[in-house]
Amino acid sequence: MKEIYRACKKCKRITTEKICPIHGDEKTTTEWMGFIYIVETKVSSISERAGTEMPGMYAIKVRQ
């Protein structure tokens, strides 16, 4: 079965779960476009610009 990737509406983190593993209460959506993969947040200018502090996959645009 194919996994469906979802993005958190608050932090934009991409997951396969219906609830964000970071917030625990935010719902996720399948309506997102593009993604970035951040490995090292301390040296990444992309991470700084996106406002993320944890490594992982993040959606560029999430439909609210």
PDB file of C-alpha atoms in Angstrom:
ATOM      1  CA  MET A   1       0.000   0.000   0.000  1.00  0.00           C
ATOM      2  CA  LYS A   2       1.269   3.446  -0.933  1.00  0.00           C
ATOM      3  CA  GLU A   3       2.026   5.846   1.933  1.00  0.00           C
ATOM      4  CA  ILE A   4       0.254   9.193   1.833  1.00  0.00           C
ATOM      5  CA  TYR A   5       2.380  12.064   3.047  1.00  0.00           C
ATOM      6  CA  ARG A   6       0.690  14.785   5.069  1.00  0.00           C
ATOM      7  CA  ALA A   7       1.922  18.173   6.329  1.00  0.00           C
ATOM      8  CA  CYS A   8       1.207  19.847   9.666  1.00  0.00           C
ATOM      9  CA  LYS A   9      -0.753  23.064   9.231  1.00  0.00           C
ATOM     10  CA  LYS A  10       1.259  24.772  11.991  1.00  0.00           C
ATOM     11  CA  CYS A  11       4.922  23.707  11.609  1.00  0.00           C
ATOM     12  CA  LYS A  12       4.753  22.288   8.023  1.00  0.00           C
ATOM     13  CA  ARG A  13       6.560  19.084   9.047  1.00  0.00           C
ATOM     14  CA  ILE A  14       5.778  16.197   6.684  1.00  0.00           C
ATOM     15  CA  THR A  15       4.563  12.929   8.198  1.00  0.00           C
ATOM     16  CA  THR A  16       2.364   9.954   7.343  1.00  0.00           C
ATOM     17  CA  GLU A  17       0.244  10.378  10.490  1.00  0.00           C
ATOM     18  CA  LYS A  18      -3.054  12.272  10.786  1.00  0.00           C
ATOM     19  CA  ILE A  19      -1.812  14.160  13.872  1.00  0.00           C
ATOM     20  CA  CYS A  20       1.496  16.046  14.011  1.00  0.00           C
ATOM     21  CA  PRO A  21       4.082  14.090  16.076  1.00  0.00           C
ATOM     22  CA  ILE A  22       5.581  17.397  17.280  1.00  0.00           C
ATOM     23  CA  HIS A  23       2.420  19.170  18.486  1.00  0.00           C
ATOM     24  CA  GLY A  24       0.183  16.191  19.205  1.00  0.00           C
ATOM     25  CA  ASP A  25      -2.981  18.200  18.677  1.00  0.00           C
ATOM     26  CA  GLU A  26      -2.570  19.871  15.278  1.00  0.00           C
ATOM     27  CA  LYS A  27      -4.264  18.158  12.375  1.00  0.00           C
ATOM     28  CA  THR A  28      -2.346  17.455   9.194  1.00  0.00           C
ATOM     29  CA  THR A  29      -3.434  17.870   5.586  1.00  0.00           C
ATOM     30  CA  THR A  30      -2.669  16.246   2.260  1.00  0.00           C
ATOM     31  CA  GLU A  31      -2.891  19.613   0.507  1.00  0.00           C
ATOM     32  CA  TRP A  32       0.717  20.810   0.400  1.00  0.00           C
ATOM     33  CA  MET A  33       3.197  21.656  -2.347  1.00  0.00           C
ATOM     34  CA  GLY A  34       6.947  21.105  -2.563  1.00  0.00           C
ATOM     35  CA  PHE A  35       9.266  20.118   0.249  1.00  0.00           C
ATOM     36  CA  ILE A  36      12.705  20.703   1.693  1.00  0.00           C
ATOM     37  CA  TYR A  37      14.768  18.178   3.610  1.00  0.00           C
ATOM     38  CA  ILE A  38      16.841  19.667   6.431  1.00  0.00           C
ATOM     39  CA  VAL A  39      19.706  17.612   7.843  1.00  0.00           C
ATOM     40  CA  GLU A  40      21.698  20.039  10.006  1.00  0.00           C
ATOM     41  CA  THR A  41      19.738  22.972  11.371  1.00  0.00           C
ATOM     42  CA  LYS A  42      22.678  24.765  12.994  1.00  0.00           C
ATOM     43  CA  VAL A  43      24.541  25.432   9.737  1.00  0.00           C
ATOM     44  CA  SER A  44      21.607  25.635   7.324  1.00  0.00           C
ATOM     45  CA  SER A  45      20.528  29.024   6.020  1.00  0.00           C
ATOM     46  CA  ILE A  46      17.399  27.341   4.599  1.00  0.00           C
ATOM     47  CA  SER A  47      16.520  26.061   8.074  1.00  0.00           C
ATOM     48  CA  GLU A  48      16.998  29.530   9.504  1.00  0.00           C
ATOM     49  CA  ARG A  49      14.825  31.090   6.809  1.00  0.00           C
ATOM     50  CA  ALA A  50      12.108  28.439   7.248  1.00  0.00           C
ATOM     51  CA  GLY A  51      12.188  28.893  11.027  1.00  0.00           C
ATOM     52  CA  THR A  52      12.779  25.220  11.842  1.00  0.00           C
ATOM     53  CA  GLU A  53      14.925  23.889  14.660  1.00  0.00           C
ATOM     54  CA  MET A  54      14.581  20.139  14.034  1.00  0.00           C
ATOM     55  CA  PRO A  55      15.923  18.050  11.136  1.00  0.00           C
ATOM     56  CA  GLY A  56      13.337  16.490   8.825  1.00  0.00           C
ATOM     57  CA  MET A  57      11.098  17.034   5.805  1.00  0.00           C
ATOM     58  CA  TYR A  58       9.070  20.239   5.648  1.00  0.00           C
ATOM     59  CA  ALA A  59       6.455  21.402   3.154  1.00  0.00           C
ATOM     60  CA  ILE A  60       7.114  24.679   1.354  1.00  0.00           C
ATOM     61  CA  LYS A  61       3.434  25.585   1.066  1.00  0.00           C
ATOM     62  CA  VAL A  62       0.559  24.167   3.139  1.00  0.00           C
ATOM     63  CA  ARG A  63      -3.033  24.934   2.332  1.00  0.00           C
ATOM     64  CA  GLN A  64      -4.866  26.126   5.443  1.00  0.00           C
TER      65      GLN A  64
END
